[in-house]
């Protein structure tokens, strides 16, 4: 998704801005640009495609200047091309923007009626025009930005410069994140800490409706009422090392192999021999969880799949009712909230616009409280939740979520255990679940050893147009996650079904050209699943079965293959069986030669609706 970097420094800022944009590349984008002020001139370079393409244009014709703004754009209004790329200029102003302005059409019409000529199809350009007009009429840049954002509907994080005020950058946020990087004799703005970590680890997270003005020597933030406010400075724990690819070919591969460590970190000091340790969800967390009578879990994409696994777990072991819903649906419908319901938001980034909006909406719906399960401690979702349980996956750069998912399952495993224990789960069963959870890192490690066999399986899929994924019970969301991974990075159309649903429609698709991938761990539903697989086999479908141990598969894969592994026990099997799904998608994508870490059309952090 779009990224912002801005700087005011004594040194030339163009190289810093470009380095910041490179650190944001993982978010996904389709064009890039920078604008730098130099003695009253605005130098600008923009290009469709990667940052390096824009950088070559800059290097061919470099420009000096200590005040600048930069952007990677993920197209929403208007195709990806140079004209629509940010920064946008109007009169004395250059501006970059993340988010969507919903009332831009009426603003644009008014400006056009007044004679303004637009050069792009974007919603962003109207802001540049409005701010420029106001500066021309005598307002300072900060006053002009403040007045302009008050008339906007929608979501924005912006950084603005004016040739009339060299040495100043003004930023504002509402519905999209914006941070200040505090340096010595230089200051920065960025849409996430990753963009700034090369220049400073001192970060101020702006609040909703804040406006900020940075110069070389000062940072001044103004709150919703326009009055100066103080915001805390945080030391970011990010390091540039954490985002190195090391010996791996892609970030996704690195992140798949980091899972044993990431899951172990997520469990560390949170679970002991007697179960979950006190108050791991925050002060007062255990008391609040003891009052819970049901849960609504809200998330998007991969995080939604983690929520679906948790539904099976919590309903089985804690006997509490759980609803799981994608945030984009939940936020616009009048969900019934029974008394004592806990709202749980799951998000890797903590900035997903739909999840954040759903969480804000939940505030007026009478929940017992809110719990965030998230990977980014300073994210909006975490800051706005009553209780929080951080996943400790470290930065996830590949657009396809991998370690974020398994660490979410580890965190949700802790939540399940705590809820179940509080509701009197039998001691022996509780001890078994706790010990399975503690084994999760080593079982994932073992599953990673399957990579050579999975590379061979990947060959079966590379020339296919479609694939079906099947699972039953708690493995159905794992099949959904497997299908999502395959489609997003290999561009093979993949769908997941609860295996029992096959005969109600999708079986019509099965023939010798349709590979069917089945997740088949041991458990009470294995025999049912095997019958479903017979239905596929009888129609000549090619089966790739991931099976637990030596469980008989009755020759189920006479066309295709059976890959045997150890799920580590019924409770943690969803996390362990996810690993071969990830590896399969990864290797199919590598063999097909797609852009694995930045698949087309997708963004890492979806900060627009
Ligand atoms: O940051 P979040 O967990 O809120 O992101 C939600 C989805 O956009 C995300 O899980 C997406 O589906 C994955 N990149 C898919 O691999």
Coordinates of C-alpha atoms and ligand atoms in Angstrom, one line a residue:
X1 CA 0.0 0.0 0.0
X2 CA 1.1 3.6 -0.4
X3 CA 4.1 4.8 1.6
X4 CA 5.3 8.2 2.8
X5 CA 8.7 9.6 3.7
X6 CA 9.5 13.2 4.3
X7 CA 12.6 15.0 5.7
X8 CA 14.0 18.4 6.7
X9 CA 17.8 18.3 7.2
X10 CA 20.9 20.3 6.6
X11 CA 22.1 17.6 4.2
X12 CA 20.6 16.9 0.8
X13 CA 17.5 14.8 1.4
X14 CA 16.9 13.1 -1.9
X15 CA 19.1 10.1 -1.2
X16 CA 17.5 9.7 2.3
X17 CA 14.0 9.8 0.8
X18 CA 14.9 7.2 -1.8
X19 CA 16.4 4.9 0.8
X20 CA 13.2 5.4 2.9
X21 CA 11.1 4.5 -0.1
X22 CA 13.2 1.3 -0.7
X23 CA 12.5 0.3 2.9
X24 CA 8.8 0.6 2.2
X25 CA 8.8 -1.4 -1.0
X26 CA 7.5 -4.5 0.8
X27 CA 4.2 -2.7 1.3
X28 CA 3.4 -3.1 -2.4
X29 CA 3.1 -0.2 -4.9
X30 CA 3.0 0.6 -8.5
X31 CA 4.7 4.0 -8.9
X32 CA 7.1 6.2 -6.9
X33 CA 8.2 9.9 -6.7
X34 CA 10.0 12.5 -4.7
X35 CA 9.9 16.3 -4.6
X36 CA 12.6 18.5 -3.0
X37 CA 12.7 22.2 -2.2
X38 CA 15.8 24.1 -3.3
X39 CA 15.8 27.9 -2.8
X40 CA 12.2 28.4 -3.8
X41 CA 12.2 25.8 -6.6
X42 CA 10.4 22.5 -6.4
X43 CA 12.3 19.7 -8.1
X44 CA 10.2 16.6 -8.7
X45 CA 10.8 13.2 -10.3
X46 CA 8.2 10.5 -10.6
X47 CA 8.0 7.1 -12.4
X48 CA 5.7 4.2 -12.9
X49 CA 7.1 0.9 -11.6
X50 CA 9.8 0.3 -9.0
X51 CA 11.7 2.8 -6.9
X52 CA 14.9 2.0 -8.7
X53 CA 13.3 3.2 -12.0
X54 CA 12.5 6.6 -10.4
X55 CA 16.0 6.6 -8.8
X56 CA 17.7 6.2 -12.2
X57 CA 15.8 9.2 -13.4
X58 CA 16.9 11.1 -10.3
X59 CA 20.6 10.0 -10.7
X60 CA 20.6 11.1 -14.3
X61 CA 19.6 14.5 -13.2
X62 CA 20.2 14.9 -9.4
X63 CA 19.1 17.9 -7.4
X64 CA 20.1 19.4 -4.1
X65 CA 17.8 20.5 -1.3
X66 CA 17.3 19.9 2.4
X67 CA 13.4 19.7 2.5
X68 CA 11.5 17.0 0.7
X69 CA 8.7 14.5 0.5
X70 CA 8.5 11.1 -1.2
X71 CA 5.9 8.5 -1.9
X72 CA 5.2 5.0 -3.2
X73 CA 1.7 4.8 -4.7
X74 CA -0.7 1.8 -4.8
X75 CA -3.3 2.9 -7.3
X76 CA -6.9 3.6 -6.1
X77 CA -8.1 6.6 -8.2
X78 CA -6.5 6.4 -11.7
X79 CA -4.2 3.9 -13.3
X80 CA -0.6 3.5 -12.3
X81 CA 1.3 6.1 -14.5
X82 CA 3.6 9.0 -14.0
X83 CA 0.8 11.6 -14.1
X84 CA -1.0 9.9 -11.2
X85 CA 2.1 9.3 -9.2
X86 CA 2.8 11.4 -6.1
X87 CA 4.0 14.0 -5.2
X88 CA 1.2 16.1 -6.7
X89 CA 1.9 19.8 -7.2
X90 CA -0.3 22.8 -7.4
X91 CA 1.0 26.4 -7.4
X92 CA 3.5 26.7 -4.6
X93 CA 2.6 23.3 -3.0
X94 CA 3.8 19.6 -3.4
X95 CA 1.9 16.9 -1.5
X96 CA 2.0 13.1 -0.9
X97 CA -1.0 11.2 0.4
X98 CA -2.0 7.8 1.7
X99 CA -5.7 7.0 2.0
X100 CA -8.8 7.9 0.0
X101 CA -10.7 11.2 0.0
X102 CA -14.3 10.3 -0.4
X103 CA -15.6 13.8 -1.2
X104 CA -12.9 14.6 -3.7
X105 CA -15.3 14.7 -6.7
X106 CA -17.3 17.6 -5.4
X107 CA -14.1 19.4 -4.3
X108 CA -12.6 18.9 -7.7
X109 CA -15.8 20.2 -9.5
X110 CA -15.7 23.3 -7.3
X111 CA -12.0 23.9 -8.1
X112 CA -12.6 23.3 -11.8
X113 CA -15.5 25.8 -11.8
X114 CA -13.0 28.3 -10.4
X115 CA -10.6 27.6 -13.2
X116 CA -8.2 25.1 -11.7
X117 CA -6.8 22.6 -14.2
X118 CA -6.0 19.2 -12.9
X119 CA -3.2 17.0 -14.4
X120 CA -4.1 13.7 -12.8
X121 CA -7.1 11.5 -12.1
X122 CA -6.3 11.2 -8.4
X123 CA -8.3 12.3 -5.4
X124 CA -5.0 13.6 -3.9
X125 CA -4.6 16.5 -6.3
X126 CA -7.6 18.4 -4.9
X127 CA -5.8 18.7 -1.6
X128 CA -2.7 20.2 -3.2
X129 CA -4.9 22.7 -5.0
X130 CA -6.8 23.7 -1.9
X131 CA -3.7 24.1 0.2
X132 CA -1.9 26.1 -2.4
X133 CA -4.9 28.5 -2.8
X134 CA -4.9 29.1 1.0
X135 CA -1.2 29.7 1.1
X136 CA -1.6 32.2 -1.7
X137 CA -4.3 33.9 0.3
X138 CA -1.9 34.6 3.1
X139 CA -2.2 31.5 5.4
X140 CA 0.9 29.8 6.7
X141 CA 1.4 26.3 5.3
X142 CA 0.3 24.8 8.6
X143 CA -2.9 26.9 8.7
X144 CA -3.7 26.0 5.1
X145 CA -3.2 22.3 5.8
X146 CA -5.4 22.5 9.0
X147 CA -8.2 24.4 7.2
X148 CA -8.1 22.0 4.2
X149 CA -8.2 18.7 6.2
X150 CA -11.2 20.0 8.1
X151 CA -13.2 19.9 4.9
X152 CA -12.1 16.3 3.9
X153 CA -14.1 13.2 4.2
X154 CA -12.3 9.9 4.1
X155 CA -8.9 8.8 5.2
X156 CA -5.6 10.5 4.8
X157 CA -2.0 10.7 6.0
X158 CA -0.3 13.6 4.1
X159 CA 3.1 15.3 4.0
X160 CA 3.2 18.8 2.3
X161 CA 5.8 21.3 1.4
X162 CA 5.5 24.8 0.0
X163 CA 8.0 26.8 -2.0
X164 CA 6.9 29.7 0.1
X165 CA 8.1 28.0 3.3
X166 CA 11.4 26.3 2.7
X167 CA 12.7 24.2 5.6
X168 CA 9.1 23.2 6.7
X169 CA 7.2 20.0 6.2
X170 CA 3.6 19.8 7.4
X171 CA 1.9 16.5 8.0
X172 CA -1.6 15.4 9.1
X173 CA -3.3 12.1 9.7
X174 CA -6.8 10.7 10.0
X175 CA -7.5 7.0 9.3
X176 CA -4.0 6.3 8.0
X177 CA -0.8 6.2 10.1
X178 CA 1.8 8.9 10.2
X179 CA 4.9 9.0 12.4
X180 CA 7.5 11.6 13.2
X181 CA 11.2 10.5 13.2
X182 CA 13.2 12.6 15.7
X183 CA 16.8 13.2 14.7
X184 CA 19.5 15.6 15.8
X185 CA 19.2 18.7 13.8
X186 CA 16.9 16.9 11.3
X187 CA 13.4 15.5 11.5
X188 CA 11.4 13.1 9.4
X189 CA 7.9 11.9 8.7
X190 CA 7.0 8.4 7.6
X191 CA 4.0 6.1 7.2
X192 CA 5.7 3.4 9.2
X193 CA 8.8 3.1 11.3
X194 CA 10.5 0.9 8.7
X195 CA 10.8 4.0 6.5
X196 CA 12.8 5.9 9.1
X197 CA 14.9 3.3 10.9
X198 CA 17.9 4.1 8.7
X199 CA 17.9 7.6 10.0
X200 CA 16.5 7.4 13.6
X201 CA 15.0 5.0 16.0
X202 CA 13.2 7.8 18.0
X203 CA 9.6 7.8 16.8
X204 CA 6.5 9.8 17.7
X205 CA 3.2 8.1 16.7
X206 CA 0.7 10.8 15.7
X207 CA -2.9 10.5 16.9
X208 CA -6.1 10.8 14.8
X209 CA -6.6 14.4 13.5
X210 CA -3.1 15.5 14.5
X211 CA -1.4 18.1 12.4
X212 CA 2.4 18.3 12.7
X213 CA 5.0 20.8 11.5
X214 CA 8.7 19.8 11.3
X215 CA 11.7 21.9 10.7
X216 CA 15.4 21.0 11.2
X217 CA 15.2 22.1 14.9
X218 CA 11.6 21.6 16.0
X219 CA 8.7 19.3 15.9
X220 CA 5.3 20.8 16.9
X221 CA 2.2 18.8 17.0
X222 CA -1.4 20.2 17.1
X223 CA -4.3 18.2 18.3
X224 CA -7.9 17.9 17.0
X225 CA -8.8 21.3 18.5
X226 CA -5.8 23.0 16.8
X227 CA -3.9 23.6 20.1
X228 CA -0.3 22.4 20.5
X229 CA 0.0 18.9 22.2
X230 CA 2.8 16.8 23.4
X231 CA 3.2 13.2 22.2
X232 CA 5.6 10.6 23.7
X233 CA 8.8 9.7 21.9
X234 CA 9.3 5.9 21.6
X235 CA 12.5 4.0 20.9
X236 CA 11.7 1.7 18.0
X237 CA 13.1 -1.8 18.5
X238 CA 13.3 -2.3 14.7
X239 CA 16.7 -2.9 13.3
X240 CA 17.9 -2.7 9.8
X241 CA 19.2 -6.3 10.2
X242 CA 15.6 -7.6 10.8
X243 CA 14.8 -6.7 7.3
X244 CA 17.8 -8.3 5.6
X245 CA 17.1 -11.2 3.3
X246 CA 20.3 -13.1 4.3
X247 CA 20.9 -16.4 2.5
X248 CA 17.3 -16.8 1.4
X249 CA 16.1 -16.2 -2.2
X250 CA 13.0 -14.4 -1.1
X251 CA 11.7 -12.8 2.1
X252 CA 8.8 -15.2 2.1
X253 CA 11.1 -18.2 2.2
X254 CA 13.1 -16.5 5.0
X255 CA 9.9 -15.8 6.9
X256 CA 8.6 -19.4 6.5
X257 CA 11.9 -20.7 8.0
X258 CA 11.8 -18.2 10.8
X259 CA 8.5 -19.7 12.1
X260 CA 10.0 -22.0 14.8
X261 CA 11.8 -19.0 16.3
X262 CA 8.9 -16.6 15.9
X263 CA 6.4 -19.0 17.5
X264 CA 8.8 -19.8 20.4
X265 CA 9.2 -16.0 20.9
X266 CA 5.4 -15.6 21.0
X267 CA 5.0 -18.3 23.6
X268 CA 8.0 -17.2 25.7
X269 CA 7.3 -16.3 29.3
X270 CA 3.6 -16.7 28.6
X271 CA 3.1 -20.4 29.3
X272 CA 4.4 -22.7 32.0
X273 CA 3.8 -26.2 33.2
X274 CA 0.5 -25.2 34.8
X275 CA -0.8 -23.4 31.8
X276 CA -0.9 -19.7 30.8
X277 CA 0.9 -17.3 33.1
X278 CA -1.0 -14.5 34.9
X279 CA -2.1 -11.3 33.0
X280 CA -0.3 -12.0 29.7
X281 CA -3.2 -10.0 28.1
X282 CA -2.4 -6.9 30.1
X283 CA -3.3 -5.6 33.6
X284 CA -6.8 -6.9 34.6
X285 CA -6.8 -9.2 31.6
X286 CA -7.5 -12.4 33.5
X287 CA -10.5 -10.8 35.4
X288 CA -12.0 -9.6 32.2
X289 CA -11.6 -12.9 30.4
X290 CA -13.2 -14.7 33.3
X291 CA -16.4 -12.6 32.6
X292 CA -16.5 -13.4 28.9
X293 CA -19.7 -15.2 27.7
X294 CA -18.8 -15.2 24.0
X295 CA -16.4 -13.8 21.4
X296 CA -16.7 -11.9 18.1
X297 CA -13.4 -12.3 16.2
X298 CA -12.9 -9.7 13.4
X299 CA -10.1 -9.7 10.9
X300 CA -9.2 -9.8 7.2
X301 CA -7.4 -12.3 4.9
X302 CA -4.9 -14.6 6.6
X303 CA -5.7 -13.1 10.0
X304 CA -9.4 -14.0 9.4
X305 CA -8.3 -17.6 8.8
X306 CA -6.4 -17.6 12.1
X307 CA -9.7 -16.4 13.7
X308 CA -11.6 -19.3 12.1
X309 CA -9.1 -21.8 13.6
X310 CA -9.7 -20.2 17.0
X311 CA -13.4 -20.6 16.7
X312 CA -13.0 -24.4 16.5
X313 CA -10.6 -24.3 19.5
X314 CA -12.5 -22.0 21.8
X315 CA -15.9 -23.6 21.2
X316 CA -14.4 -27.1 21.8
X317 CA -12.2 -26.5 24.7
X318 CA -13.8 -23.5 26.5
X319 CA -17.4 -24.1 25.4
X320 CA -17.9 -20.4 24.6
X321 CA -19.8 -19.3 21.4
X322 CA -17.5 -17.6 18.8
X323 CA -18.5 -15.6 15.7
X324 CA -15.8 -14.9 13.2
X325 CA -16.3 -12.3 10.5
X326 CA -14.3 -10.4 7.9
X327 CA -14.0 -6.8 9.0
X328 CA -15.3 -5.3 5.8
X329 CA -18.6 -7.0 6.3
X330 CA -18.9 -6.6 10.1
X331 CA -18.3 -2.8 10.1
X332 CA -21.4 -2.2 7.9
X333 CA -24.0 -4.4 9.4
X334 CA -25.9 -4.3 12.7
X335 CA -24.4 -7.3 14.4
X336 CA -26.2 -8.5 17.5
X337 CA -23.9 -8.3 20.5
X338 CA -25.1 -10.5 23.4
X339 CA -24.1 -9.4 26.9
X340 CA -20.6 -10.4 28.0
X341 CA -19.2 -10.6 24.4
X342 CA -15.5 -9.9 23.9
X343 CA -14.4 -8.2 20.6
X344 CA -11.2 -9.6 19.3
X345 CA -9.3 -7.9 16.5
X346 CA -6.6 -10.0 14.8
X347 CA -4.1 -8.1 12.5
X348 CA -0.5 -8.5 11.6
X349 CA 0.0 -4.8 10.8
X350 CA -2.5 -3.3 13.2
X351 CA -3.3 -0.7 10.5
X352 CA -5.7 -2.6 8.2
X353 CA -8.3 0.0 7.5
X354 CA -11.3 -2.4 7.7
X355 CA -10.2 -4.0 10.9
X356 CA -9.5 -0.7 12.6
X357 CA -12.8 0.7 11.5
X358 CA -14.6 -2.4 12.8
X359 CA -12.9 -2.0 16.1
X360 CA -13.9 1.6 16.3
X361 CA -17.5 0.7 15.4
X362 CA -17.5 -2.0 18.1
X363 CA -17.1 0.8 20.7
X364 CA -20.7 1.8 20.3
X365 CA -22.1 -1.8 20.2
X366 CA -21.7 -2.6 23.9
X367 CA -18.9 -5.1 24.1
X368 CA -17.5 -6.3 27.4
X369 CA -14.1 -5.2 26.1
X370 CA -11.7 -5.4 23.2
X371 CA -8.6 -7.6 22.7
X372 CA -6.0 -7.0 20.0
X373 CA -3.8 -9.8 18.7
X374 CA -1.2 -8.0 16.6
X375 CA 2.4 -8.0 15.5
X376 CA 3.1 -4.2 15.7
X377 CA 3.1 -2.8 19.3
X378 CA 2.6 0.8 18.3
X379 CA 0.0 0.2 15.7
X380 CA -3.5 1.8 15.9
X381 CA -5.3 -1.4 16.6
X382 CA -3.0 -2.1 19.6
X383 CA -3.2 1.4 20.9
X384 CA -7.0 1.4 20.8
X385 CA -7.6 -2.0 22.4
X386 CA -8.3 -2.6 26.1
X387 CA -6.3 -5.9 26.2
X388 CA -3.5 -6.9 23.9
X389 CA -1.4 -10.0 23.1
X390 CA 1.5 -9.2 20.8
X391 CA 2.7 -11.8 18.4
X392 CA 6.4 -11.6 18.2
X393 CA 7.0 -12.5 14.6
X394 CA 9.3 -9.6 13.9
X395 CA 8.9 -7.6 10.7
X396 CA 7.1 -9.5 8.0
X397 CA 8.2 -8.2 4.6
X398 CA 6.7 -10.7 2.1
X399 CA 3.2 -9.6 1.1
X400 CA 2.0 -13.2 1.7
X401 CA 1.6 -13.7 5.4
X402 CA 3.4 -16.7 6.8
X403 CA 5.0 -16.3 10.2
X404 CA 2.3 -13.8 11.1
X405 CA -0.3 -16.6 10.7
X406 CA 1.4 -19.2 12.8
X407 CA 2.3 -16.7 15.6
X408 CA -1.3 -15.6 15.6
X409 CA -2.3 -19.3 16.1
X410 CA 0.2 -19.5 19.0
X411 CA -1.4 -16.4 20.6
X412 CA -4.9 -17.7 20.0
X413 CA -3.8 -21.0 21.4
X414 CA -2.8 -19.1 24.6
X415 CA -6.2 -17.4 24.6
X416 CA -8.0 -20.7 24.2
X417 CA -6.1 -22.3 27.0
X418 CA -6.8 -19.4 29.4
X419 CA -10.5 -19.3 28.6
X420 CA -10.8 -23.1 28.8
X421 CA -8.9 -23.3 32.1
X422 CA -11.0 -20.5 33.6
X423 CA -14.1 -22.5 32.6
X424 CA -12.9 -25.7 34.3
X425 CA -11.4 -27.7 31.5
X426 CA -10.4 -31.1 32.8
X427 CA -6.8 -31.0 34.3
X428 CA -5.4 -33.8 32.2
X429 CA -6.8 -32.3 29.0
X430 CA -5.5 -28.9 30.0
X431 CA -2.0 -30.2 30.6
X432 CA -2.0 -32.0 27.3
X433 CA -3.0 -28.9 25.4
X434 CA -0.4 -26.8 27.2
X435 CA 2.3 -29.3 26.3
X436 CA 1.2 -29.5 22.7
X437 CA 1.4 -25.7 22.5
X438 CA 4.9 -25.7 23.9
X439 CA 5.8 -28.3 21.2
X440 CA 4.5 -26.0 18.4
X441 CA 8.0 -24.5 17.5
X442 CA 9.7 -27.9 17.3
X443 CA 6.9 -29.5 15.3
X444 CA 7.0 -26.6 12.8
X445 CA 10.8 -27.1 12.6
X446 CA 10.2 -30.7 11.7
X447 CA 7.6 -29.8 9.1
X448 CA 10.1 -27.5 7.4
X449 CA 12.3 -30.6 6.7
X450 CA 9.6 -31.5 4.1
X451 CA 10.9 -28.8 1.7
X452 CA 12.7 -31.1 -0.8
X453 CA 9.6 -33.3 -1.2
X454 CA 7.4 -30.3 -1.5
X455 CA 9.6 -28.9 -4.3
X456 CA 8.8 -32.2 -6.2
X457 CA 5.1 -31.8 -5.5
X458 CA 5.2 -28.2 -6.8
X459 CA 6.0 -29.6 -10.2
X460 CA 2.5 -31.1 -10.3
X461 CA 1.0 -27.6 -10.1
X462 CA 3.0 -25.3 -12.2
X463 CA 1.0 -25.7 -15.4
X464 CA -2.4 -25.8 -13.8
X465 CA -5.0 -23.1 -14.0
X466 CA -7.0 -24.1 -11.0
X467 CA -6.7 -26.1 -7.7
X468 CA -9.0 -27.2 -5.0
X469 CA -8.0 -27.4 -1.3
X470 CA -10.0 -29.6 1.1
X471 CA -10.0 -29.9 4.9
X472 CA -12.5 -30.8 7.5
X473 CA -13.1 -29.3 11.0
X474 CA -10.3 -27.2 12.3
X475 CA -8.3 -28.0 9.1
X476 CA -10.9 -26.3 6.9
X477 CA -9.4 -22.9 7.7
X478 CA -6.0 -24.3 7.0
X479 CA -7.2 -25.4 3.5
X480 CA -8.5 -21.8 3.1
X481 CA -5.1 -20.4 4.0
X482 CA -3.4 -22.9 1.6
X483 CA -5.6 -21.7 -1.2
X484 CA -5.1 -18.0 -0.4
X485 CA -1.3 -18.5 -0.4
X486 CA -1.3 -20.3 -3.7
X487 CA -3.6 -17.8 -5.5
X488 CA -1.9 -14.7 -4.2
X489 CA 1.7 -15.5 -5.2
X490 CA 1.4 -18.0 -8.1
X491 CA -1.8 -16.5 -9.7
X492 CA -3.3 -20.0 -9.9
X493 CA -7.0 -19.9 -9.2
X494 CA -7.5 -21.8 -6.0
X495 CA -10.5 -22.4 -3.8
X496 CA -10.9 -24.2 -0.5
X497 CA -13.9 -26.2 0.6
X498 CA -14.9 -28.1 3.7
X499 CA -14.5 -31.6 2.2
X500 CA -18.0 -32.5 3.1
X501 CA -19.3 -29.8 0.8
X502 CA -17.6 -31.3 -2.3
X503 CA -20.6 -33.3 -3.4
X504 CA -22.9 -30.2 -3.0
X505 CA -21.4 -28.5 -6.1
X506 CA -17.6 -28.3 -6.5
X507 CA -17.3 -32.0 -7.4
X508 CA -18.6 -31.0 -10.8
X509 CA -15.2 -29.3 -11.4
X510 CA -13.1 -32.4 -10.7
X511 CA -11.5 -34.1 -13.6
X512 CA -7.9 -35.2 -14.5
X513 CA -6.9 -31.5 -14.9
X514 CA -8.0 -30.5 -11.4
X515 CA -5.4 -31.0 -8.7
X516 CA -7.0 -31.5 -5.2
X517 CA -4.9 -30.8 -2.2
X518 CA -6.1 -32.3 1.0
X519 CA -5.1 -31.6 4.6
X520 CA -5.6 -34.9 6.4
X521 CA -4.3 -35.1 9.9
X522 CA -5.3 -37.8 12.3
X523 CA -8.5 -37.1 14.2
X524 CA -12.1 -38.1 14.5
X525 CA -12.9 -36.7 11.0
X526 CA -10.1 -38.5 9.1
X527 CA -12.4 -41.4 7.9
X528 CA -15.0 -38.9 6.7
X529 CA -12.3 -37.0 4.8
X530 CA -11.1 -40.2 3.2
X531 CA -14.6 -40.9 1.9
X532 CA -14.6 -37.4 0.4
X533 CA -11.2 -38.1 -1.3
X534 CA -12.6 -41.3 -2.8
X535 CA -15.2 -39.1 -4.5
X536 CA -12.3 -37.2 -6.1
X537 CA -10.4 -40.3 -7.0
X538 CA -13.4 -41.9 -8.6
X539 CA -13.5 -38.9 -11.0
X540 CA -9.9 -39.1 -12.0
X541 CA -8.8 -36.1 -9.9
X542 CA -5.2 -35.8 -9.0
X543 CA -4.8 -35.9 -5.2
X544 CA -2.0 -34.3 -3.2
X545 CA -2.6 -35.5 0.4
X546 CA -0.8 -34.2 3.5
X547 CA -1.3 -37.0 6.0
X548 CA -0.4 -37.5 9.6
X549 CA 2.2 -40.3 10.4
X550 CA 1.4 -43.7 9.0
X551 CA -2.4 -43.2 8.9
X552 CA -3.7 -45.4 6.1
X553 CA -4.9 -43.4 3.2
X554 CA -6.4 -46.5 1.4
X555 CA -4.5 -45.8 -1.8
X556 CA -6.2 -42.4 -2.0
X557 CA -3.5 -40.9 -4.1
X558 CA -3.3 -43.4 -6.9
X559 CA -2.9 -40.3 -9.1
X560 CA -0.8 -37.8 -7.2
X561 CA 1.0 -38.2 -4.0
X562 CA 0.7 -38.6 -0.2
X563 CA 3.1 -36.7 1.9
X564 CA 3.5 -38.0 5.4
X565 CA 4.3 -35.7 8.3
X566 CA 3.8 -35.3 12.1
X567 CA 1.0 -32.9 13.1
X568 CA 2.2 -32.9 16.7
X569 CA -1.3 -33.5 18.1
X570 CA -4.8 -32.5 17.3
X571 CA -4.6 -29.0 19.0
X572 CA -1.5 -27.7 17.2
X573 CA -2.0 -29.6 13.9
X574 CA -3.5 -26.6 12.2
X575 CA -0.3 -24.6 12.7
X576 CA 2.0 -27.5 11.7
X577 CA -0.1 -28.5 8.6
X578 CA 0.0 -24.8 7.4
X579 CA 3.8 -25.1 6.8
X580 CA 3.6 -27.5 3.8
X581 CA 0.8 -25.3 2.4
X582 CA 3.1 -22.3 2.6
X583 CA 6.1 -24.2 1.1
X584 CA 3.9 -25.5 -1.7
X585 CA 2.6 -22.1 -2.7
X586 CA 6.1 -20.6 -2.4
X587 CA 7.8 -23.2 -4.7
X588 CA 5.0 -23.2 -7.3
X589 CA 5.4 -19.4 -7.5
X590 CA 9.2 -19.7 -7.8
X591 CA 8.8 -22.2 -10.6
X592 CA 6.3 -20.0 -12.4
X593 CA 8.7 -17.1 -12.0
X594 CA 6.2 -14.6 -10.3
X595 CA 7.3 -11.8 -8.1
X596 CA 7.0 -13.8 -4.9
X597 CA 7.5 -11.0 -2.3
X598 CA 5.5 -8.4 -4.1
X599 CA 2.7 -10.1 -6.0
X600 CA 0.9 -8.0 -8.6
X601 CA -2.0 -5.8 -7.4
X602 CA -1.4 -6.6 -3.7
X603 CA -0.2 -4.5 -0.8
X604 CA 1.2 -5.6 2.5
X605 CA -0.6 -3.2 4.8
X606 CA -4.1 -2.4 3.4
X607 CA -4.7 1.0 4.9
X608 CA -7.5 2.0 2.5
X609 CA -11.0 0.6 2.6
Ligands
LIG1 O1 -2.2 -6.8 8.7 P1 -3.4 -7.6 8.7 O2 -3.2 -9.0 9.3 O3 -4.6 -6.9 9.2 O4 -3.7 -7.9 7.1 C1 -4.9 -8.6 6.7 C2 -4.8 -9.1 5.3 O5 -4.6 -8.0 4.4 C3 -3.6 -10.0 5.2 O6 -3.6 -11.1 6.1 C4 -3.5 -10.6 3.7 O7 -4.6 -11.4 3.5 C5 -2.2 -11.4 3.6 N1 -1.2 -10.6 3.1 C6 -2.4 -12.6 2.8 O8 -1.2 -13.4 2.7

